[in-house]
Short mmCIF file of C-alpha atoms and ligand atoms in Angstrom, two decimals:
data_model
loop_
_atom_site.label_atom_id
_atom_site.label_comp_id
_atom_site.label_asym_id
_atom_site.label_seq_id
_atom_site.Cartn_x
_atom_site.Cartn_y
_atom_site.Cartn_z
CA UNK A 23 0.14 0.14 0.01
CA UNK A 24 1.43 3.42 -0.65
CA UNK A 25 1.98 5.89 1.66
CA UNK A 26 -1.27 7.96 0.00
CA UNK A 27 -3.51 4.73 0.47
CA UNK A 28 -2.37 4.68 4.13
CA UNK A 29 -3.08 8.05 4.70
CA UNK A 30 -6.90 7.77 3.19
CA UNK A 31 -7.40 4.64 4.81
CA UNK A 32 -6.58 6.27 8.02
CA UNK A 33 -8.86 9.41 6.99
CA UNK A 34 -12.03 7.18 6.36
CA UNK A 35 -11.74 5.88 9.92
CA UNK A 36 -12.61 9.51 11.15
CA UNK A 37 -15.77 9.75 12.66
CA UNK A 38 -17.09 13.32 12.12
CA UNK A 39 -18.02 14.47 15.65
CA UNK A 40 -20.91 16.95 14.82
CA UNK A 41 -23.47 16.64 11.92
CA UNK A 42 -21.94 19.99 10.60
CA UNK A 43 -18.62 18.70 9.93
CA UNK A 44 -20.18 15.33 8.32
CA UNK A 45 -22.07 17.46 5.97
CA UNK A 46 -18.52 19.63 5.13
CA UNK A 47 -16.49 16.13 4.58
CA UNK A 48 -19.32 15.24 2.29
CA UNK A 49 -19.19 18.62 0.32
CA UNK A 50 -15.32 18.55 0.17
CA UNK A 51 -15.19 14.81 -1.09
CA UNK A 52 -17.40 15.49 -3.88
CA UNK A 53 -16.89 19.21 -5.01
CA UNK A 54 -13.37 17.90 -5.62
CA UNK A 55 -14.24 14.41 -7.11
CA UNK A 56 -14.35 15.75 -10.92
CA UNK A 57 -18.21 14.41 -10.72
CA UNK A 58 -19.84 17.25 -8.68
CA UNK A 59 -22.13 17.79 -11.75
CA UNK A 60 -25.34 17.94 -13.31
CA UNK A 61 -24.25 15.36 -15.92
CA UNK A 62 -23.58 11.89 -15.36
CA UNK A 63 -20.04 10.87 -14.57
CA UNK A 64 -18.05 8.61 -12.34
CA UNK A 65 -15.35 8.80 -9.64
CA UNK A 66 -12.91 5.74 -9.94
CA UNK A 67 -10.67 4.99 -7.15
CA UNK A 68 -8.44 1.74 -6.25
CA UNK A 69 -9.46 2.49 -2.77
CA UNK A 70 -12.27 0.62 -1.49
CA UNK A 71 -12.85 2.54 1.93
CA UNK A 72 -12.60 6.04 -0.51
CA UNK A 73 -15.12 4.73 -2.45
CA UNK A 74 -17.66 3.34 0.30
CA UNK A 75 -16.91 6.85 2.10
CA UNK A 76 -18.06 8.54 -0.62
CA UNK A 77 -21.47 7.10 -0.78
CA UNK A 78 -21.53 6.98 2.96
CA UNK A 79 -21.18 10.85 3.05
CA UNK A 80 -23.64 11.37 -0.04
CA UNK A 81 -26.38 9.55 2.02
CA UNK A 82 -25.61 11.03 5.73
CA UNK A 83 -24.36 14.70 4.42
CA UNK A 84 -26.93 15.17 1.55
CA UNK A 85 -29.64 12.54 1.50
CA UNK A 86 -28.25 11.67 -1.93
CA UNK A 87 -28.05 7.48 -3.02
CA UNK A 88 -25.53 6.50 -5.24
CA UNK A 89 -24.37 3.38 -6.89
CA UNK A 90 -20.76 1.24 -6.30
CA UNK A 91 -19.44 -0.95 -8.96
CA UNK A 92 -16.36 -3.08 -9.41
CA UNK A 93 -14.23 -3.40 -12.18
CA UNK A 94 -10.40 -4.14 -13.03
CA UNK A 95 -7.63 -1.74 -14.23
CA UNK A 96 -5.27 -2.94 -16.90
CA UNK A 97 -2.83 -3.58 -14.19
CA UNK A 98 -5.45 -5.98 -12.90
CA UNK A 99 -5.68 -3.91 -9.82
CA UNK A 100 -9.46 -3.46 -8.45
CA UNK A 101 -11.26 -0.49 -9.24
CA UNK A 102 -14.12 0.90 -7.49
CA UNK A 103 -16.80 3.26 -9.55
CA UNK A 104 -18.92 5.56 -7.78
CA UNK A 105 -21.74 7.05 -9.75
CA UNK A 106 -24.88 9.08 -9.25
CA UNK A 107 -27.02 7.47 -11.97
CA UNK A 108 -30.17 9.35 -11.26
CA UNK A 109 -30.38 12.92 -12.42
CA UNK A 110 -32.12 13.96 -9.63
CA UNK A 111 -29.68 13.01 -7.05
CA UNK A 112 -27.17 14.72 -8.80
CA UNK A 113 -28.95 17.84 -8.60
CA UNK A 114 -29.84 17.40 -4.90
CA UNK A 115 -26.23 17.01 -4.40
CA UNK A 116 -25.29 20.55 -6.00
CA UNK A 117 -28.68 22.22 -4.42
CA UNK A 118 -27.41 20.67 -0.82
CA UNK A 119 -24.57 22.89 -0.76
CA UNK A 120 -25.69 25.98 -2.63
CA UNK A 121 -24.71 25.07 -6.18
CA UNK A 122 -26.66 25.43 -9.49
CA UNK A 123 -26.23 23.01 -12.22
CA UNK A 124 -24.71 24.34 -15.45
CA UNK A 125 -23.01 27.23 -13.72
CA UNK A 126 -19.24 27.77 -14.87
CA UNK A 127 -16.54 28.89 -12.61
CA UNK A 128 -16.85 26.23 -9.69
CA UNK A 129 -15.92 27.22 -6.54
CA UNK A 130 -15.91 26.70 -2.80
CA UNK A 131 -19.27 27.93 -1.59
CA UNK A 132 -18.01 29.29 2.02
CA UNK A 133 -21.84 29.76 3.19
CA UNK A 134 -21.76 25.73 2.85
CA UNK A 135 -19.45 25.57 5.66
CA UNK A 136 -21.36 26.17 8.81
CA UNK A 137 -18.93 26.52 11.36
CA UNK A 138 -15.18 27.05 11.98
CA UNK A 139 -15.04 23.14 13.22
CA UNK A 140 -15.98 22.30 9.50
CA UNK A 141 -12.75 23.51 7.74
CA UNK A 142 -10.83 20.41 8.69
CA UNK A 143 -13.56 17.91 7.52
CA UNK A 144 -14.36 19.74 4.39
CA UNK A 145 -10.53 19.30 3.68
CA UNK A 146 -10.56 15.98 4.83
CA UNK A 147 -13.30 14.92 2.23
CA UNK A 148 -11.19 16.74 -0.37
CA UNK A 149 -8.13 15.20 0.14
CA UNK A 150 -9.57 11.83 -0.18
CA UNK A 151 -10.98 12.36 -3.65
CA UNK A 152 -8.22 14.51 -5.13
CA UNK A 153 -5.18 14.54 -2.57
CA UNK A 154 -1.95 12.50 -2.73
CA UNK A 155 0.92 12.45 -0.12
CA UNK A 156 4.33 10.86 -1.51
CA UNK A 157 5.97 8.47 0.87
CA UNK A 158 8.22 10.85 2.51
CA UNK A 159 10.97 8.44 2.75
CA UNK A 160 11.27 9.08 -1.09
CA UNK A 161 10.36 12.87 -0.91
CA UNK A 162 8.25 15.49 1.20
CA UNK A 163 5.02 16.31 -1.22
CA UNK A 164 1.57 16.68 -0.62
CA UNK A 165 -1.06 17.79 -3.13
CA UNK A 166 -4.54 18.64 -4.04
CA UNK A 167 -4.93 17.86 -7.74
CA UNK A 168 -7.86 20.10 -9.07
CA UNK A 169 -9.58 20.59 -12.39
CA UNK A 170 -10.18 24.09 -12.78
CA UNK A 171 -8.35 27.30 -12.04
CA UNK A 172 -11.31 28.99 -10.18
CA UNK A 173 -11.68 25.72 -7.89
CA UNK A 174 -7.95 25.54 -7.45
CA UNK A 175 -7.76 29.09 -6.31
CA UNK A 176 -10.74 29.06 -3.70
CA UNK A 177 -8.41 25.86 -2.08
CA UNK A 178 -5.62 27.49 -2.05
CA UNK A 179 -7.12 30.60 -0.43
CA UNK A 180 -8.75 28.46 2.24
CA UNK A 181 -5.49 26.26 2.97
CA UNK A 182 -3.71 29.78 3.41
CA UNK A 183 -6.51 30.58 6.21
CA UNK A 184 -5.74 27.13 8.30
CA UNK A 185 -4.19 28.40 11.23
CA UNK A 186 -2.17 25.38 12.53
CA UNK A 187 -0.13 25.93 8.95
CA UNK A 188 2.38 28.43 9.44
CA UNK A 189 2.98 28.54 5.40
CA UNK A 190 0.64 28.72 2.49
CA UNK A 191 0.45 26.23 0.04
CA UNK A 192 2.10 26.73 -3.68
CA UNK A 193 0.27 26.38 -6.78
CA UNK A 194 0.94 25.45 -10.51
CA UNK A 195 -0.78 24.27 -13.52
CA UNK A 196 -0.58 20.64 -14.58
CA UNK A 197 -1.75 18.96 -17.66
CA UNK A 198 -5.23 18.25 -16.39
CA UNK A 199 -5.76 21.16 -14.40
CA UNK A 200 -3.87 22.59 -11.36
CA UNK A 201 -1.93 21.49 -8.21
CA UNK A 202 -2.00 23.01 -4.88
CA UNK A 203 0.87 21.53 -2.81
CA UNK A 204 3.62 21.72 -0.03
CA UNK A 205 7.41 20.43 -0.21
CA UNK A 206 7.84 21.24 3.53
CA UNK A 207 7.83 18.06 5.81
CA UNK A 208 6.75 20.38 8.88
CA UNK A 209 3.78 21.77 6.98
CA UNK A 210 2.65 18.33 5.54
CA UNK A 211 3.36 17.00 9.28
CA UNK A 212 0.95 19.38 10.27
CA UNK A 213 -1.89 19.28 7.89
CA UNK A 214 -1.90 15.59 8.23
CA UNK A 215 -2.94 16.07 11.76
CA UNK A 216 -5.14 18.49 11.05
CA UNK A 217 -7.20 16.42 8.78
CA UNK A 218 -6.84 13.73 11.36
CA UNK A 219 -4.21 11.27 10.01
CA UNK A 220 -2.39 11.40 13.34
CA UNK A 221 -0.98 7.94 12.42
CA UNK A 222 0.68 9.12 9.12
CA UNK A 223 1.93 12.51 10.71
CA UNK A 224 3.73 10.65 13.47
CA UNK A 225 5.14 8.29 10.77
CA UNK A 226 6.33 11.27 8.53
CA UNK A 227 7.81 13.09 11.96
CA UNK A 228 10.13 9.66 12.42
CA UNK A 229 11.41 10.15 9.19
CA UNK A 230 11.92 13.76 9.58
CA UNK A 231 13.90 12.97 12.72
CA UNK A 232 15.98 10.47 11.31
CA UNK A 233 16.60 12.54 8.33
CA UNK A 234 17.67 15.60 10.15
CA UNK A 235 19.83 13.55 12.67
CA UNK A 236 21.72 11.59 9.68
CA UNK A 237 22.24 15.07 8.02
CA UNK A 238 23.80 16.38 11.10
CA UNK A 239 26.06 13.44 11.44
CA UNK A 240 27.10 14.17 7.61
CA UNK A 241 27.59 17.65 8.28
CA UNK A 242 30.12 17.21 11.34
CA UNK A 243 31.81 14.01 9.45
CA UNK A 244 32.37 16.46 6.24
CA UNK A 245 33.62 19.06 8.66
CA UNK A 246 36.21 16.94 10.53
CA UNK A 247 37.33 15.47 6.90
CA UNK A 248 37.81 18.91 5.55
CA UNK A 249 39.83 19.84 8.81
CA UNK A 250 41.92 16.87 8.75
CA UNK A 251 42.80 17.36 5.30
CA UNK A 252 43.92 20.59 5.74
CA UNK A 253 45.93 19.61 8.80
CA UNK A 254 47.60 16.82 6.35
CA UNK A 255 48.16 18.89 3.39
CA UNK A 256 49.87 21.55 5.11
CA UNK A 257 51.84 18.78 7.02
CA UNK A 258 52.88 17.54 4.07
CA UNK A 259 54.34 20.63 2.36
CA UNK A 260 56.25 21.40 5.60
CA UNK A 261 57.87 17.73 5.35
CA UNK A 262 58.91 18.22 2.05
CA UNK A 263 60.11 21.46 2.69
CA UNK A 264 62.20 20.21 5.75
CA UNK A 265 63.32 17.13 3.50
CA UNK A 266 64.40 19.49 0.87
CA UNK A 267 66.82 21.32 3.60
CA UNK A 268 67.73 17.89 5.02
CA UNK A 269 68.86 16.99 1.21
CA UNK A 270 70.82 19.88 0.64
CA UNK A 271 72.66 19.32 3.83
CA UNK A 272 71.40 22.78 5.35
CA UNK A 273 69.53 21.32 8.09
CA UNK A 274 72.43 21.47 10.62
CA UNK A 275 73.28 25.06 9.94
CA UNK A 276 69.99 26.37 11.07
CA UNK A 277 69.25 27.46 14.76
CA UNK A 278 68.79 24.81 17.05
CA UNK A 279 64.83 25.84 17.77
CA UNK A 280 64.48 25.42 14.04
CA UNK A 281 66.09 21.92 13.96
CA UNK A 282 64.27 20.53 16.62
CA UNK A 283 61.02 21.42 15.32
CA UNK A 284 62.12 20.14 11.62
CA UNK A 285 63.20 16.75 13.73
CA UNK A 286 59.76 16.61 15.52
CA UNK A 287 57.49 17.35 12.36
CA UNK A 288 59.31 14.76 10.29
CA UNK A 289 58.68 12.14 12.96
CA UNK A 290 55.09 13.24 13.61
CA UNK A 291 53.66 14.38 10.18
CA UNK A 292 50.29 13.77 11.98
CA UNK A 293 50.47 16.09 14.74
CA UNK A 294 48.34 19.13 14.69
CA UNK A 295 49.92 22.70 15.91
CA UNK A 296 48.23 22.21 19.25
CA UNK A 297 50.26 18.72 19.64
CA UNK A 298 53.53 20.18 18.41
CA UNK A 299 53.19 23.14 20.88
CA UNK A 300 52.73 20.77 23.66
CA UNK A 301 55.69 18.26 22.82
CA UNK A 302 58.28 20.87 22.28
CA UNK A 303 56.74 23.33 25.42
CA UNK A 304 56.55 26.40 23.15
CA UNK A 305 53.42 28.29 22.56
CA UNK A 306 51.43 27.77 19.29
CA UNK A 307 52.20 30.78 17.56
CA UNK A 308 55.67 30.20 17.97
CA UNK A 309 55.27 26.66 16.47
CA UNK A 310 53.80 28.51 13.66
CA UNK A 311 56.12 30.92 13.09
CA UNK A 312 59.24 28.53 13.11
CA UNK A 313 57.08 26.29 10.76
CA UNK A 314 56.56 29.21 8.22
CA UNK A 315 60.45 30.13 8.40
CA UNK A 316 61.19 26.46 7.71
CA UNK A 317 58.50 26.18 4.95
CA UNK A 318 60.29 29.41 3.25
CA UNK A 319 63.49 28.22 3.73
CA UNK A 320 62.98 24.64 2.41
CA UNK A 321 60.56 25.71 -0.69
CA UNK A 322 63.12 28.53 -1.74
CA UNK A 323 65.51 25.25 -1.92
CA UNK A 324 63.11 23.40 -3.85
CA UNK A 325 62.99 26.20 -6.42
CA UNK A 326 66.57 26.51 -6.88
CA UNK A 327 66.88 22.93 -7.80
ZN1 ZN B 427 -18.53 21.45 11.85
#
């Protein structure tokens, strides 16, 4: 089962607490089903729970009765076909939420959302028939796919007003209409909770925590590797310079303090400045200064070869 399927199954198990919310869920589900129309059309889904929920909502929320048929897709997956075969039932569904047949520019009739509590139920219904959520292991993406621009825009506005969400969705045209979507894991998590999919929200939260922890570890590892590389490459240059001085027989002519440092560095190319400073009992800036002096002399020797 896909992550979307899990979310929808969970949402189908939510019992609206009030009648107003039940009507709102019915409205959301049918309005975004692509068959909220006086013309006969069918809502086709791979999800049995969603198909049954559509019919329950139509009956309980609008007093409308529909039909359920079964078929198989070309990939031999079961398909559920929800229809309202009687014209009278279709008109009744439209009228229940203040819509008239044949009016262009379908949009959300805010008057049909009776109370503030109804927004979550309405959006839950909408998600059941036009929503999708990608497996968070792959990517953070939750979308509502909407056929018409006016309907997509009114959904975009409504989602932007939801208080538990701190950022509005994005909206973009797609081949068969528009998508209203989020790519932010935190927003998707909050929206799933708002819709009533607590388990899916928790699953998403766990993925996010794991990903964050892994990113932290990677960031730290990268940082440490970069620092190590710096130490090693600086030490390699110093060793090459000291070796050049030694080859030219000049090491013994250097001041004792430089000779001591050169010997320690040759023996311990892995030592950091701090470690050299501790080993020789001189300050770090002293070590730094002397290393620079050795480097200068050695690299001049290398150039002269
Ligand atoms: Zn309500």
